PDB file of C-alpha atoms in Angstrom:
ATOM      1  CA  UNK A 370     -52.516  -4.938 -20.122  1.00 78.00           C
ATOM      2  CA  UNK A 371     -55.801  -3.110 -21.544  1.00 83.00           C
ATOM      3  CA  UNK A 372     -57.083  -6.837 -22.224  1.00 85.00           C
ATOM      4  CA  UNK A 373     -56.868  -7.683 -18.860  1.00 85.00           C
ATOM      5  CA  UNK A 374     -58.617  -4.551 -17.727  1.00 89.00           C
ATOM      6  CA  UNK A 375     -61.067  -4.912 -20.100  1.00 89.00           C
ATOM      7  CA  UNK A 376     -61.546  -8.750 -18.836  1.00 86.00           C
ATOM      8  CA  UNK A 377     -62.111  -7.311 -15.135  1.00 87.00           C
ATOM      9  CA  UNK A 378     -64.209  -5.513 -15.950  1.00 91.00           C
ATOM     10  CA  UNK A 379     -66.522  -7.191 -18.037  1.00 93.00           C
ATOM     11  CA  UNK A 380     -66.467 -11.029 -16.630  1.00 91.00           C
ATOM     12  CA  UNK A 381     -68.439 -10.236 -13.809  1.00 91.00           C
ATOM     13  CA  UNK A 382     -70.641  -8.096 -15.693  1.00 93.00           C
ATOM     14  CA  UNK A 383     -71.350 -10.784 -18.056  1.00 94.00           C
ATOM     15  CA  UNK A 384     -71.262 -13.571 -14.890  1.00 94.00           C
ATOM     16  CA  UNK A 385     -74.061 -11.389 -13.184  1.00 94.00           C
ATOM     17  CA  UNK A 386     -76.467 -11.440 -16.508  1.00 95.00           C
ATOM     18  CA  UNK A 387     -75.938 -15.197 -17.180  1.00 95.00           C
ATOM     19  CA  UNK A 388     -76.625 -15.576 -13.290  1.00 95.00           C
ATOM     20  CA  UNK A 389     -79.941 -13.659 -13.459  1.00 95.00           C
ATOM     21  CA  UNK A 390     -80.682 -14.834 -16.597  1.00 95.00           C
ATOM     22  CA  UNK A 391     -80.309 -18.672 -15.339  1.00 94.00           C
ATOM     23  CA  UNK A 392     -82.550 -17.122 -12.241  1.00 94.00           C
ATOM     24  CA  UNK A 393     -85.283 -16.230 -14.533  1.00 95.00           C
ATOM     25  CA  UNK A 394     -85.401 -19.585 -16.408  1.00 94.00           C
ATOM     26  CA  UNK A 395     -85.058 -22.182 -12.918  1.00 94.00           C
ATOM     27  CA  UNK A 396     -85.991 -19.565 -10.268  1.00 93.00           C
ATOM     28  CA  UNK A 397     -83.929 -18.207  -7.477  1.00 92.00           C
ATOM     29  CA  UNK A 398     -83.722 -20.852  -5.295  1.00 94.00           C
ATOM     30  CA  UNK A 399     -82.251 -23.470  -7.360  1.00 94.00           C
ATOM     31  CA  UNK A 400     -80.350 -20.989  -9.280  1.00 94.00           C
ATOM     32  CA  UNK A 401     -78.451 -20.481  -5.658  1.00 93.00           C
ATOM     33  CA  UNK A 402     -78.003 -24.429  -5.120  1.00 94.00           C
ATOM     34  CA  UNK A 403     -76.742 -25.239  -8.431  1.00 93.00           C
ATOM     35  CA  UNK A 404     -74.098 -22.540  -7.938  1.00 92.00           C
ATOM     36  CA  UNK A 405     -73.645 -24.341  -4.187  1.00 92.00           C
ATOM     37  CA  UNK A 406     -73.529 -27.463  -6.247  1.00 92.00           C
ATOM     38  CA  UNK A 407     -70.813 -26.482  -8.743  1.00 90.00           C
ATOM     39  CA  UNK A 408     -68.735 -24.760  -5.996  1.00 88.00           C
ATOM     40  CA  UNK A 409     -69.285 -28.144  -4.161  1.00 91.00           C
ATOM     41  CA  UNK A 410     -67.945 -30.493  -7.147  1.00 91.00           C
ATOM     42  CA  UNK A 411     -65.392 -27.523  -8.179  1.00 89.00           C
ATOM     43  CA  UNK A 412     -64.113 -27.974  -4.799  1.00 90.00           C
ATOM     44  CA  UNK A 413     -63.812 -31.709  -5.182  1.00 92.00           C
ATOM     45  CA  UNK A 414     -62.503 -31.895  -8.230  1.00 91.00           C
ATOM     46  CA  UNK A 415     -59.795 -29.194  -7.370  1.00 90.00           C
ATOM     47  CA  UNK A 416     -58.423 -31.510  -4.794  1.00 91.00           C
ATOM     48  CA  UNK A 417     -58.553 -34.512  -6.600  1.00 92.00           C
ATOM     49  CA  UNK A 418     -56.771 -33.207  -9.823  1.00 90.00           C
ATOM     50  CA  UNK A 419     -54.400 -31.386  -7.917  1.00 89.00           C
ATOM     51  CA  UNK A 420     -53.065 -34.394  -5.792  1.00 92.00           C
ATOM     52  CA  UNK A 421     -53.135 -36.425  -9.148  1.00 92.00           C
ATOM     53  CA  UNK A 422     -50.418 -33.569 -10.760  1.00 90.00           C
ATOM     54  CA  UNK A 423     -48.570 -33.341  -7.230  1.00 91.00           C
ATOM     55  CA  UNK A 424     -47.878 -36.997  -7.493  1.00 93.00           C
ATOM     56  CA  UNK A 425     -47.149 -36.794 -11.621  1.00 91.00           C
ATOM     57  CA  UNK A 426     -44.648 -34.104 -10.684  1.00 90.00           C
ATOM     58  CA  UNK A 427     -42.783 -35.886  -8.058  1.00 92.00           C
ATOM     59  CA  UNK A 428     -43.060 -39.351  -9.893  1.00 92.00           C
ATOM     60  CA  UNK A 429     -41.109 -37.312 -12.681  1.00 91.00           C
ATOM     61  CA  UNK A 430     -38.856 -36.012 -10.933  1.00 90.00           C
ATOM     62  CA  UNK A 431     -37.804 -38.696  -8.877  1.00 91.00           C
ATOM     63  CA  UNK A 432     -36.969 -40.464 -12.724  1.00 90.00           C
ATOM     64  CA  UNK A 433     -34.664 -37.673 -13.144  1.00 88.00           C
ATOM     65  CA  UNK A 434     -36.452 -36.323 -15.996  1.00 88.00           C
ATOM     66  CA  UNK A 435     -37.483 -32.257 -17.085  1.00 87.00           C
ATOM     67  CA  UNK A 436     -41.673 -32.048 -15.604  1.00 87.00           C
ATOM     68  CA  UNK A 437     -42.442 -29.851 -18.507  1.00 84.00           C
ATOM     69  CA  UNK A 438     -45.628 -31.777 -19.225  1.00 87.00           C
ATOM     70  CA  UNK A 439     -46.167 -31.608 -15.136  1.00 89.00           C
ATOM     71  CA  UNK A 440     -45.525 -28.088 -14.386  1.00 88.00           C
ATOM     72  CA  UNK A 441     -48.194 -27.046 -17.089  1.00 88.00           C
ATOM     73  CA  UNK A 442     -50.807 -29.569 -15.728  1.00 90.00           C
ATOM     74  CA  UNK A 443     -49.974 -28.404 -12.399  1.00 90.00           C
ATOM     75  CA  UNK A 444     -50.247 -24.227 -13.681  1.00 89.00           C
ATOM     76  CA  UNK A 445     -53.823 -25.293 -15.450  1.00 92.00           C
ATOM     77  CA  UNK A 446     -55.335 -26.668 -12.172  1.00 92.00           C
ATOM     78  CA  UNK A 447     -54.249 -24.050 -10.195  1.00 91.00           C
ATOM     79  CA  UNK A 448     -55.891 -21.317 -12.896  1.00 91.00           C
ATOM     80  CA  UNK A 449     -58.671 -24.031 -13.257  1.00 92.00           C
ATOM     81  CA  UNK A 450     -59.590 -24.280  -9.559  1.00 90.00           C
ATOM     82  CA  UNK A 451     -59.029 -20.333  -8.810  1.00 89.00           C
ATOM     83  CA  UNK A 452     -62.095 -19.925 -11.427  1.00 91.00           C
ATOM     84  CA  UNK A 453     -64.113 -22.698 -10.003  1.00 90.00           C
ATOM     85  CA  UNK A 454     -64.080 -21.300  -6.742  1.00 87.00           C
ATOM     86  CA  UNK A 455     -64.980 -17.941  -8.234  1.00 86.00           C
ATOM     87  CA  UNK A 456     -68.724 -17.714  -8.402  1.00 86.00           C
ATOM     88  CA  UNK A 457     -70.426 -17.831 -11.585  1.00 91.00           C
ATOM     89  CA  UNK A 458     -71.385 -20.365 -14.714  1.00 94.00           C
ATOM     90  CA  UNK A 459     -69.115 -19.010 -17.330  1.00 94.00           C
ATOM     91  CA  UNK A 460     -65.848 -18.793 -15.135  1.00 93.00           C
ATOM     92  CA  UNK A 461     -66.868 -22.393 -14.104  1.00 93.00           C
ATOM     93  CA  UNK A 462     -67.334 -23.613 -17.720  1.00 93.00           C
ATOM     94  CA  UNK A 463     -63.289 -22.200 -18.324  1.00 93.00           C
ATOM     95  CA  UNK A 464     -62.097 -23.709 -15.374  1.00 93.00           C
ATOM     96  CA  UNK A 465     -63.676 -27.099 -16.004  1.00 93.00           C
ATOM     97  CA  UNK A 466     -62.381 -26.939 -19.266  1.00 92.00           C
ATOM     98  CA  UNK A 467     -58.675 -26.369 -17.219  1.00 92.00           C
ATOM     99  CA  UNK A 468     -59.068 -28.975 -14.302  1.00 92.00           C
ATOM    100  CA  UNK A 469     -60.835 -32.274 -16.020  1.00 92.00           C
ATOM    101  CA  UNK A 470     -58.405 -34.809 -16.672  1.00 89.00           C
ATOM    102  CA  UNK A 471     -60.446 -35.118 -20.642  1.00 90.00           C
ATOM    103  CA  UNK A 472     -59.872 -31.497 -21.505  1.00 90.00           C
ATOM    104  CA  UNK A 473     -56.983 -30.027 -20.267  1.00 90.00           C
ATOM    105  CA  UNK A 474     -54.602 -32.014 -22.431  1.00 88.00           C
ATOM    106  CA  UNK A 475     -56.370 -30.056 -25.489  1.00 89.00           C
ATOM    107  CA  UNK A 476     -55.803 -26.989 -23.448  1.00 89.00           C
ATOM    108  CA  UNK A 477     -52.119 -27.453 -22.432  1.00 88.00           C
ATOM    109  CA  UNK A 478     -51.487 -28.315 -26.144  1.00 86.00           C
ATOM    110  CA  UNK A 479     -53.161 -24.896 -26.892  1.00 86.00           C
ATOM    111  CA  UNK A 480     -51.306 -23.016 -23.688  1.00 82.00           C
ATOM    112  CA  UNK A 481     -47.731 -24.685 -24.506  1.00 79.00           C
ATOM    113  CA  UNK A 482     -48.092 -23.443 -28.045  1.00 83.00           C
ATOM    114  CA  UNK A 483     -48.908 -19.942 -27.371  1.00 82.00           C
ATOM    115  CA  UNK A 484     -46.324 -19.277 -24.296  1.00 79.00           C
ATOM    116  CA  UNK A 485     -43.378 -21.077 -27.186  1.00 79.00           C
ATOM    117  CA  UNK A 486     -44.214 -18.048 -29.736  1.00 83.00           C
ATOM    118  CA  UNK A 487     -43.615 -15.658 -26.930  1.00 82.00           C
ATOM    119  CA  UNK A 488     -40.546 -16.866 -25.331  1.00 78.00           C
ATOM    120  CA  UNK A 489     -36.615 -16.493 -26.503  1.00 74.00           C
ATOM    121  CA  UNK A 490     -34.489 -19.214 -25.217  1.00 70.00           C
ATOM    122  CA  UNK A 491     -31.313 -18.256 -24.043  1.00 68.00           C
ATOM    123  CA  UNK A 492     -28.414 -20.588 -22.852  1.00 63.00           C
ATOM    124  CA  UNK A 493     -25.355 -20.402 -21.146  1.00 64.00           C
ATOM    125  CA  UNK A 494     -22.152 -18.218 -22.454  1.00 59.00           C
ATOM    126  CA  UNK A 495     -20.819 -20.140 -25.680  1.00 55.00           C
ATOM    127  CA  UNK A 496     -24.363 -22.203 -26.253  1.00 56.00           C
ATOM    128  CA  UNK A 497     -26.467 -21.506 -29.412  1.00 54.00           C
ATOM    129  CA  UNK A 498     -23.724 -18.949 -30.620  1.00 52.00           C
ATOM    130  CA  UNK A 499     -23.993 -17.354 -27.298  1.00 52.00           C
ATOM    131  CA  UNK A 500     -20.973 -15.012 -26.843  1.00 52.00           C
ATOM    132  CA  UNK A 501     -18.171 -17.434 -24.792  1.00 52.00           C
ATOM    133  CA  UNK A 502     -16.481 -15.977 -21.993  1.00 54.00           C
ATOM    134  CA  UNK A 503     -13.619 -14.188 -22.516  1.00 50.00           C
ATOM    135  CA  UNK A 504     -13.791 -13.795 -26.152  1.00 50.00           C
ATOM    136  CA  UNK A 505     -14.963 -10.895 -28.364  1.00 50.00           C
ATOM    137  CA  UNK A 506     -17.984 -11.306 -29.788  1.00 52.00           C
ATOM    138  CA  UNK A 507     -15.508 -11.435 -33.324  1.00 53.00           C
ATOM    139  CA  UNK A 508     -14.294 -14.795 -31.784  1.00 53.00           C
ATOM    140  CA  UNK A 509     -10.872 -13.380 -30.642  1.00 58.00           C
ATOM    141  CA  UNK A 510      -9.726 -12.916 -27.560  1.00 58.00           C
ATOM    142  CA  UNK A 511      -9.978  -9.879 -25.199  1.00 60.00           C
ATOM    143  CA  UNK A 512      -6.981  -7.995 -24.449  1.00 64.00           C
ATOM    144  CA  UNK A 513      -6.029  -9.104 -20.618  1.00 65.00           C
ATOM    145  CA  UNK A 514      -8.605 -11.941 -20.590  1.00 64.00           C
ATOM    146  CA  UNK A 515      -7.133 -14.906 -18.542  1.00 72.00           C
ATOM    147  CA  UNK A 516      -6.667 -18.599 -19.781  1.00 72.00           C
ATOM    148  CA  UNK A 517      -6.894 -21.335 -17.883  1.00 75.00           C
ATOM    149  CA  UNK A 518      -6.180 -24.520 -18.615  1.00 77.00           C
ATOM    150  CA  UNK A 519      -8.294 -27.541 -17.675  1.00 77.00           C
ATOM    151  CA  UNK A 520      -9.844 -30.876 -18.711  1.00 79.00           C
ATOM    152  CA  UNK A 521     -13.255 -31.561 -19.257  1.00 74.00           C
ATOM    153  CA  UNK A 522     -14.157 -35.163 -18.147  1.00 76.00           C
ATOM    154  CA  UNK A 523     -17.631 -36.938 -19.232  1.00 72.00           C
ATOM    155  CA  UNK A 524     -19.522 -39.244 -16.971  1.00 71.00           C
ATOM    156  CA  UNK A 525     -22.666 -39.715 -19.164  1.00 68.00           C
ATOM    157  CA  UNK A 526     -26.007 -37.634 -18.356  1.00 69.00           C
ATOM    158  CA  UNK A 527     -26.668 -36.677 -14.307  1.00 66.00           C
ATOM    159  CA  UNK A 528     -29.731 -36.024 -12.761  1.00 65.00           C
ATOM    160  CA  UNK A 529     -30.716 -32.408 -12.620  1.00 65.00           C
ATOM    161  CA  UNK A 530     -31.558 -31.986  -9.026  1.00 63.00           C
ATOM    162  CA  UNK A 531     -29.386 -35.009  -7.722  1.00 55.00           C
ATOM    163  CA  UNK A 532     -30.631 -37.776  -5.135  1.00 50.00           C
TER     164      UNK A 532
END
């Protein structure tokens, strides 16, 4: 949480002395239309990307399979496109990097690593050595605990949202 303070408070600090900076090497006036520009082709290029991971995800899913690959495509555009439309070079540099079909691969890659260290993956009761229901976590069961008697019947792998 202090990180992303800190960030707040000094990306637009450090967006308004690239800004002027840029202004005192071009000028004002074309300082102003090549931020008009970028918002322009941000804008564009938003749109365009972000139909082009709609349609991934739905292509995906329609196949039945997990959009793992889709979901973080469609995440990086939408972080991507919230910085383009943000004025300023260095926010637009990031969320090029994000949104271009070329470099946000390498970023995903980068992204899918990070979020994997920082997440536990927990299954259903009985699943990785998950406690089962109506056992003790010694294996035996608990006093009162109900059995019922069933059979479990196979038909191969089923789509995870149905059709």
């Amino acid at each position: 949480m202090p990180g992303l303070i800190l960030a707040l408070l000094l990306v637009p600090i450090a967006e308004i002395y690239v800004i002027v900076k840029v202004g005192e090497t071009i000028g004002a006036g074309p300082t102003i239309l090549l931020l008009i520009a970028d918002g322009v082709i941000g804008a564009w290029l938003i749109r365009h990307e972000g139909r082009r991971a709609w349609q991934a995800l739905m292509q995906t899913l329609a196949a039945g399979r997990m959009p793992t690959r889709e979901l973080a495509d469609g995440a990086l555009v939408l972080i991507g496109g919230t910085l383009l439309i943000a004025p300023g070079f260095l926010t637009d540099i990031v969320g090029y990097l994000l949104v271009l079909p070329f470099t946000r691969p390498l970023v995903r890659g980068s992204v899918v690593r990070w979020a994997a260290s920082r997440v536990q993956i927990v299954g259903p009761p009985g699943a990785r050595g998950g406690p089962q229901p109506g056992k003790r976590e010694s294996g035996r069961p608990k006093p009162g605990g109900r059995v019922v008697s069933g059979e479990v019947i196979d038909d191969g792998p089923q789509p995870p949202f149905g059709r």
